[in-house]
């Protein structure tokens, strides 16, 4: 069964023209969303992808991304859990 509700929330362009995308992905394993971030070079070649999921059944979302003048990636997001609601 394909994943559900994968969403792109943010994108940023770095100083060398690289593209960074951020959002959430559902791997269909019943454990909620994972925060997702991927980087591509100016030609569109995939450089790397990272996922983050906490140790409990919460959902993690990457909701914003920026790239500074040195090419460092800054990611912001939040966690949703049944016991604590939404945490930034």
Tab-separated table of N, CA, C and O in Angstrom:
chain	number	residue	atom	x	y	z
A	1	UNK	N	0.852	-1.175	0.000
A	1	UNK	CA	0.000	0.000	0.000
A	1	UNK	C	0.894	1.234	0.000
A	1	UNK	O	1.839	1.330	0.777
A	2	UNK	N	0.627	2.209	-0.850
A	2	UNK	CA	1.480	3.399	-0.922
A	2	UNK	C	1.346	4.265	0.323
A	2	UNK	O	0.331	4.229	1.016
A	3	UNK	N	2.391	5.053	0.628
A	3	UNK	CA	2.310	5.978	1.770
A	3	UNK	C	1.174	6.973	1.585
A	3	UNK	O	0.757	7.258	0.474
A	4	UNK	N	0.702	7.492	2.700
A	4	UNK	CA	-0.388	8.459	2.678
A	4	UNK	C	0.112	9.835	3.100
A	4	UNK	O	0.992	9.951	3.940
A	5	UNK	N	-0.452	10.871	2.529
A	5	UNK	CA	-0.281	12.236	2.972
A	5	UNK	C	1.153	12.741	3.017
A	5	UNK	O	1.532	13.457	3.931
A	6	UNK	N	1.990	12.381	2.074
A	6	UNK	CA	3.309	12.989	1.981
A	6	UNK	C	3.114	14.425	1.519
A	6	UNK	O	2.349	14.680	0.597
A	7	UNK	N	3.786	15.363	2.170
A	7	UNK	CA	3.585	16.765	1.828
A	7	UNK	C	4.888	17.542	1.879
A	7	UNK	O	5.701	17.344	2.775
A	8	UNK	N	5.045	18.436	0.923
A	8	UNK	CA	6.151	19.375	0.881
A	8	UNK	C	5.671	20.669	1.518
A	8	UNK	O	4.651	21.221	1.122
A	9	UNK	N	6.405	21.156	2.528
A	9	UNK	CA	6.011	22.381	3.221
A	9	UNK	C	6.908	23.565	2.918
A	9	UNK	O	6.492	24.711	3.081
A	10	UNK	N	8.154	23.313	2.538
A	10	UNK	CA	9.080	24.433	2.359
A	10	UNK	C	10.167	24.078	1.362
A	10	UNK	O	10.491	22.910	1.173
A	11	UNK	N	10.735	25.119	0.747
A	11	UNK	CA	11.908	24.936	-0.091
A	11	UNK	C	12.784	26.158	0.023
A	11	UNK	O	12.323	27.253	0.340
A	12	UNK	N	14.065	25.949	-0.212
A	12	UNK	CA	15.037	27.045	-0.156
A	12	UNK	C	16.080	26.812	-1.231
A	12	UNK	O	16.380	25.674	-1.596
A	13	UNK	N	16.633	27.914	-1.726
A	13	UNK	CA	17.708	27.843	-2.707
A	13	UNK	C	18.975	28.357	-2.046
A	13	UNK	O	18.988	29.443	-1.464
A	14	UNK	N	20.039	27.559	-2.123
A	14	UNK	CA	21.309	27.929	-1.519
A	14	UNK	C	22.134	28.836	-2.406
A	14	UNK	O	21.782	29.097	-3.565
A	15	UNK	N	23.266	29.323	-1.892
A	15	UNK	CA	24.096	30.279	-2.615
A	15	UNK	C	24.714	29.718	-3.902
A	15	UNK	O	25.032	30.477	-4.814
A	16	UNK	N	24.858	28.415	-3.994
A	16	UNK	CA	25.418	27.791	-5.202
A	16	UNK	C	24.316	27.285	-6.131
A	16	UNK	O	24.586	26.570	-7.088
A	17	UNK	N	23.054	27.636	-5.809
A	17	UNK	CA	21.938	27.210	-6.637
A	17	UNK	C	21.348	25.874	-6.243
A	17	UNK	O	20.446	25.365	-6.910
A	18	UNK	N	21.841	25.287	-5.147
A	18	UNK	CA	21.283	24.017	-4.687
A	18	UNK	C	19.879	24.225	-4.123
A	18	UNK	O	19.557	25.299	-3.630
A	19	UNK	N	19.063	23.208	-4.224
A	19	UNK	CA	17.675	23.262	-3.770
A	19	UNK	C	17.497	22.327	-2.582
A	19	UNK	O	17.929	21.173	-2.620
A	20	UNK	N	16.876	22.839	-1.527
A	20	UNK	CA	16.595	22.041	-0.338
A	20	UNK	C	15.083	22.025	-0.136
A	20	UNK	O	14.439	23.076	-0.113
A	21	UNK	N	14.520	20.833	-0.001
A	21	UNK	CA	13.083	20.641	0.194
A	21	UNK	C	12.839	20.068	1.578
A	21	UNK	O	13.641	19.271	2.073
A	22	UNK	N	11.721	20.432	2.207
A	22	UNK	CA	11.396	19.932	3.543
A	22	UNK	C	9.899	19.698	3.664
A	22	UNK	O	9.099	20.408	3.070
A	23	UNK	N	9.528	18.695	4.452
A	23	UNK	CA	8.119	18.401	4.667
A	23	UNK	C	7.932	17.215	5.584
A	23	UNK	O	8.661	17.036	6.558
A	24	UNK	N	6.966	16.387	5.228
A	24	UNK	CA	6.688	15.188	6.030
A	24	UNK	C	6.422	14.031	5.087
A	24	UNK	O	5.969	14.208	3.951
A	25	UNK	N	6.680	12.834	5.574
A	25	UNK	CA	6.448	11.622	4.793
A	25	UNK	C	5.835	10.566	5.709
A	25	UNK	O	6.170	10.487	6.887
A	26	UNK	N	4.930	9.794	5.164
A	26	UNK	CA	4.303	8.686	5.894
A	26	UNK	C	4.741	7.406	5.216
A	26	UNK	O	4.397	7.145	4.068
A	27	UNK	N	5.524	6.601	5.914
A	27	UNK	CA	6.008	5.347	5.348
A	27	UNK	C	4.979	4.225	5.426
A	27	UNK	O	5.255	3.097	5.030
A	28	UNK	N	3.774	4.522	5.945
A	28	UNK	CA	2.712	3.526	5.985
A	28	UNK	C	2.913	2.455	7.042
A	28	UNK	O	2.314	1.395	6.977
A	29	UNK	N	3.749	2.738	8.047
A	29	UNK	CA	4.025	1.745	9.088
A	29	UNK	C	3.194	1.963	10.357
A	29	UNK	O	3.416	1.303	11.360
A	30	UNK	N	2.261	2.907	10.319
A	30	UNK	CA	1.406	3.163	11.470
A	30	UNK	C	2.062	3.966	12.576
A	30	UNK	O	1.505	4.094	13.659
A	31	UNK	N	3.245	4.517	12.332
A	31	UNK	CA	3.966	5.254	13.359
A	31	UNK	C	3.923	6.765	13.161
A	31	UNK	O	4.740	7.487	13.702
A	32	UNK	N	3.005	7.258	12.364
A	32	UNK	CA	2.902	8.699	12.154
A	32	UNK	C	3.856	9.184	11.088
A	32	UNK	O	4.519	8.411	10.403
A	33	UNK	N	3.957	10.509	10.973
A	33	UNK	CA	4.807	11.117	9.952
A	33	UNK	C	6.246	11.201	10.421
A	33	UNK	O	6.523	11.309	11.606
A	34	UNK	N	7.143	11.216	9.461
A	34	UNK	CA	8.547	11.527	9.706
A	34	UNK	C	8.833	12.881	9.061
A	34	UNK	O	8.367	13.149	7.949
A	35	UNK	N	9.610	13.713	9.763
A	35	UNK	CA	10.110	14.932	9.127
A	35	UNK	C	11.052	14.491	8.015
A	35	UNK	O	11.790	13.519	8.147
A	36	UNK	N	11.025	15.219	6.905
A	36	UNK	CA	11.781	14.830	5.711
A	36	UNK	C	12.471	16.052	5.128
A	36	UNK	O	11.890	17.127	5.052
A	37	UNK	N	13.739	15.894	4.741
A	37	UNK	CA	14.485	16.962	4.094
A	37	UNK	C	15.388	16.340	3.032
A	37	UNK	O	15.936	15.259	3.234
A	38	UNK	N	15.495	17.003	1.885
A	38	UNK	CA	16.329	16.497	0.796
A	38	UNK	C	17.039	17.660	0.122
A	38	UNK	O	16.518	18.774	0.057
A	39	UNK	N	18.245	17.387	-0.394
A	39	UNK	CA	19.030	18.412	-1.064
A	39	UNK	C	19.384	17.942	-2.473
A	39	UNK	O	19.744	16.779	-2.679
A	40	UNK	N	19.304	18.868	-3.428
A	40	UNK	CA	19.594	18.603	-4.832
A	40	UNK	C	20.573	19.652	-5.350
A	40	UNK	O	20.508	20.817	-4.944
A	41	UNK	N	21.456	19.253	-6.252
A	41	UNK	CA	22.382	20.227	-6.834
A	41	UNK	C	21.656	21.059	-7.891
A	41	UNK	O	20.490	20.783	-8.214
A	42	UNK	N	22.289	22.096	-8.431
A	42	UNK	CA	21.610	22.964	-9.406
A	42	UNK	C	21.099	22.241	-10.651
A	42	UNK	O	20.153	22.702	-11.286
A	43	UNK	N	21.684	21.096	-10.984
A	43	UNK	CA	21.234	20.322	-12.148
A	43	UNK	C	20.078	19.385	-11.809
A	43	UNK	O	19.554	18.696	-12.682
A	44	UNK	N	19.677	19.352	-10.521
A	44	UNK	CA	18.566	18.495	-10.104
A	44	UNK	C	18.983	17.117	-9.630
A	44	UNK	O	18.137	16.273	-9.348
A	45	UNK	N	20.282	16.872	-9.508
A	45	UNK	CA	20.764	15.583	-9.010
A	45	UNK	C	20.599	15.501	-7.497
A	45	UNK	O	20.958	16.438	-6.776
A	46	UNK	N	20.074	14.392	-7.030
A	46	UNK	CA	19.846	14.173	-5.607
A	46	UNK	C	21.186	14.051	-4.886
A	46	UNK	O	22.041	13.263	-5.271
A	47	UNK	N	21.381	14.855	-3.823
A	47	UNK	CA	22.612	14.801	-3.038
A	47	UNK	C	22.438	13.998	-1.756
A	47	UNK	O	23.259	13.167	-1.422
A	48	UNK	N	21.340	14.257	-1.032
A	48	UNK	CA	21.060	13.493	0.174
A	48	UNK	C	19.616	13.692	0.627
A	48	UNK	O	18.961	14.641	0.233
A	49	UNK	N	19.161	12.766	1.446
A	49	UNK	CA	17.838	12.820	2.080
A	49	UNK	C	18.006	12.419	3.538
A	49	UNK	O	18.775	11.510	3.845
A	50	UNK	N	17.288	13.084	4.414
A	50	UNK	CA	17.283	12.731	5.827
A	50	UNK	C	15.832	12.667	6.300
A	50	UNK	O	14.993	13.460	5.889
A	51	UNK	N	15.564	11.701	7.186
A	51	UNK	CA	14.261	11.572	7.839
A	51	UNK	C	14.492	11.630	9.338
A	51	UNK	O	15.534	11.204	9.826
A	52	UNK	N	13.498	12.128	10.061
A	52	UNK	CA	13.563	12.099	11.518
A	52	UNK	C	12.223	11.654	12.060
A	52	UNK	O	11.181	12.194	11.687
A	53	UNK	N	12.275	10.674	12.945
A	53	UNK	CA	11.072	10.253	13.669
A	53	UNK	C	11.473	9.985	15.103
A	53	UNK	O	12.435	9.264	15.352
A	54	UNK	N	10.762	10.582	16.023
A	54	UNK	CA	11.056	10.395	17.443
A	54	UNK	C	10.865	8.962	17.876
A	54	UNK	O	10.440	8.095	17.112
A	55	UNK	N	11.161	8.688	19.126
A	55	UNK	CA	11.125	7.317	19.632
A	55	UNK	C	9.727	6.843	20.008
A	55	UNK	O	9.533	5.678	20.298
A	56	UNK	N	8.753	7.728	19.990
A	56	UNK	CA	7.395	7.305	20.335
A	56	UNK	C	6.516	7.330	19.089
A	56	UNK	O	7.002	7.413	17.976
A	57	UNK	N	5.227	7.265	19.263
A	57	UNK	CA	4.302	7.216	18.122
A	57	UNK	C	3.863	8.608	17.670
A	57	UNK	O	2.844	8.749	17.013
A	58	UNK	N	4.625	9.621	18.018
A	58	UNK	CA	4.298	10.975	17.594
A	58	UNK	C	4.596	11.165	16.116
A	58	UNK	O	5.215	10.323	15.474
A	59	UNK	N	4.151	12.284	15.584
A	59	UNK	CA	4.444	12.649	14.206
A	59	UNK	C	5.381	13.849	14.204
A	59	UNK	O	5.205	14.783	14.982
A	60	UNK	N	6.383	13.816	13.334
A	60	UNK	CA	7.347	14.897	13.210
A	60	UNK	C	7.192	15.526	11.834
A	60	UNK	O	7.060	14.825	10.835
A	61	UNK	N	7.223	16.860	11.787
A	61	UNK	CA	7.006	17.589	10.544
A	61	UNK	C	8.092	18.652	10.382
A	61	UNK	O	8.334	19.429	11.306
A	62	UNK	N	8.741	18.690	9.230
A	62	UNK	CA	9.661	19.771	8.887
A	62	UNK	C	8.835	20.837	8.174
A	62	UNK	O	8.346	20.617	7.082
A	63	UNK	N	8.663	21.989	8.825
A	63	UNK	CA	7.744	22.996	8.295
A	63	UNK	C	8.431	24.196	7.655
A	63	UNK	O	7.785	25.018	7.017
A	64	UNK	N	9.739	24.313	7.821
A	64	UNK	CA	10.453	25.424	7.220
A	64	UNK	C	11.915	25.079	7.035
A	64	UNK	O	12.476	24.272	7.774
A	65	UNK	N	12.542	25.696	6.038
A	65	UNK	CA	13.952	25.439	5.771
A	65	UNK	C	14.594	26.701	5.200
A	65	UNK	O	13.927	27.490	4.520
A	66	UNK	N	15.863	26.884	5.506
A	66	UNK	CA	16.643	27.997	4.948
A	66	UNK	C	18.061	27.497	4.711
A	66	UNK	O	18.504	26.528	5.326
A	67	UNK	N	18.754	28.170	3.810
A	67	UNK	CA	20.162	27.872	3.548
A	67	UNK	C	20.924	29.183	3.706
A	67	UNK	O	20.582	30.178	3.068
A	68	UNK	N	21.955	29.193	4.576
A	68	UNK	CA	22.691	30.433	4.789
A	68	UNK	C	23.749	30.632	3.705
A	68	UNK	O	23.920	29.798	2.816
A	69	UNK	N	24.474	31.733	3.780
A	69	UNK	CA	25.435	32.092	2.727
A	69	UNK	C	26.598	31.119	2.615
A	69	UNK	O	27.282	31.074	1.598
A	70	UNK	N	26.831	30.305	3.664
A	70	UNK	CA	27.876	29.287	3.624
A	70	UNK	C	27.365	27.940	3.130
A	70	UNK	O	28.121	26.980	3.039
A	71	UNK	N	26.055	27.853	2.862
A	71	UNK	CA	25.456	26.604	2.395
A	71	UNK	C	24.948	25.701	3.500
A	71	UNK	O	24.485	24.593	3.235
A	72	UNK	N	25.024	26.152	4.756
A	72	UNK	CA	24.493	25.374	5.874
A	72	UNK	C	22.970	25.404	5.846
A	72	UNK	O	22.370	26.448	5.582
A	73	UNK	N	22.362	24.273	6.130
A	73	UNK	CA	20.908	24.140	6.099
A	73	UNK	C	20.352	24.311	7.509
A	73	UNK	O	20.862	23.713	8.461
A	74	UNK	N	19.309	25.129	7.647
A	74	UNK	CA	18.620	25.338	8.915
A	74	UNK	C	17.197	24.829	8.736
A	74	UNK	O	16.489	25.257	7.826
A	75	UNK	N	16.800	23.926	9.612
A	75	UNK	CA	15.482	23.294	9.520
A	75	UNK	C	14.682	23.607	10.770
A	75	UNK	O	15.213	23.592	11.882
A	76	UNK	N	13.397	23.923	10.605
A	76	UNK	CA	12.487	24.101	11.740
A	76	UNK	C	11.297	23.182	11.532
A	76	UNK	O	10.984	22.777	10.410
A	77	UNK	N	10.646	22.842	12.630
A	77	UNK	CA	9.493	21.965	12.523
A	77	UNK	C	8.808	21.785	13.854
A	77	UNK	O	9.046	22.536	14.803
A	78	UNK	N	7.978	20.762	13.928
A	78	UNK	CA	7.227	20.500	15.151
A	78	UNK	C	6.886	19.026	15.256
A	78	UNK	O	6.997	18.267	14.302
A	79	UNK	N	6.464	18.658	16.453
A	79	UNK	CA	6.064	17.274	16.767
A	79	UNK	C	4.622	17.304	17.251
A	79	UNK	O	4.239	18.184	18.011
A	80	UNK	N	3.837	16.344	16.811
A	80	UNK	CA	2.450	16.187	17.266
A	80	UNK	C	2.360	14.857	18.001
A	80	UNK	O	2.709	13.817	17.444
A	81	UNK	N	1.889	14.902	19.249
A	81	UNK	CA	1.698	13.663	19.992
A	81	UNK	C	0.337	13.677	20.675
A	81	UNK	O	-0.212	14.736	20.968
A	82	UNK	N	-0.183	12.507	20.934
A	82	UNK	CA	-1.497	12.379	21.576
A	82	UNK	C	-1.485	12.955	22.977
A	82	UNK	O	-2.455	13.559	23.427
A	83	UNK	N	-0.362	12.816	23.683
A	83	UNK	CA	-0.316	13.262	25.075
A	83	UNK	C	-0.005	14.750	25.225
A	83	UNK	O	-0.460	15.388	26.163
A	84	UNK	N	0.769	15.334	24.299
A	84	UNK	CA	1.200	16.718	24.454
A	84	UNK	C	0.720	17.675	23.369
A	84	UNK	O	1.015	18.853	23.419
A	85	UNK	N	0.018	17.183	22.381
A	85	UNK	CA	-0.423	18.056	21.302
A	85	UNK	C	0.735	18.456	20.418
A	85	UNK	O	1.659	17.690	20.199
A	86	UNK	N	0.733	19.682	19.940
A	86	UNK	CA	1.763	20.165	19.019
A	86	UNK	C	2.855	20.883	19.804
A	86	UNK	O	2.599	21.808	20.539
A	87	UNK	N	4.106	20.448	19.587
A	87	UNK	CA	5.263	21.064	20.232
A	87	UNK	C	6.211	21.564	19.161
A	87	UNK	O	6.502	20.864	18.211
A	88	UNK	N	6.719	22.763	19.345
A	88	UNK	CA	7.658	23.342	18.401
A	88	UNK	C	9.073	23.087	18.878
A	88	UNK	O	9.385	23.186	20.007
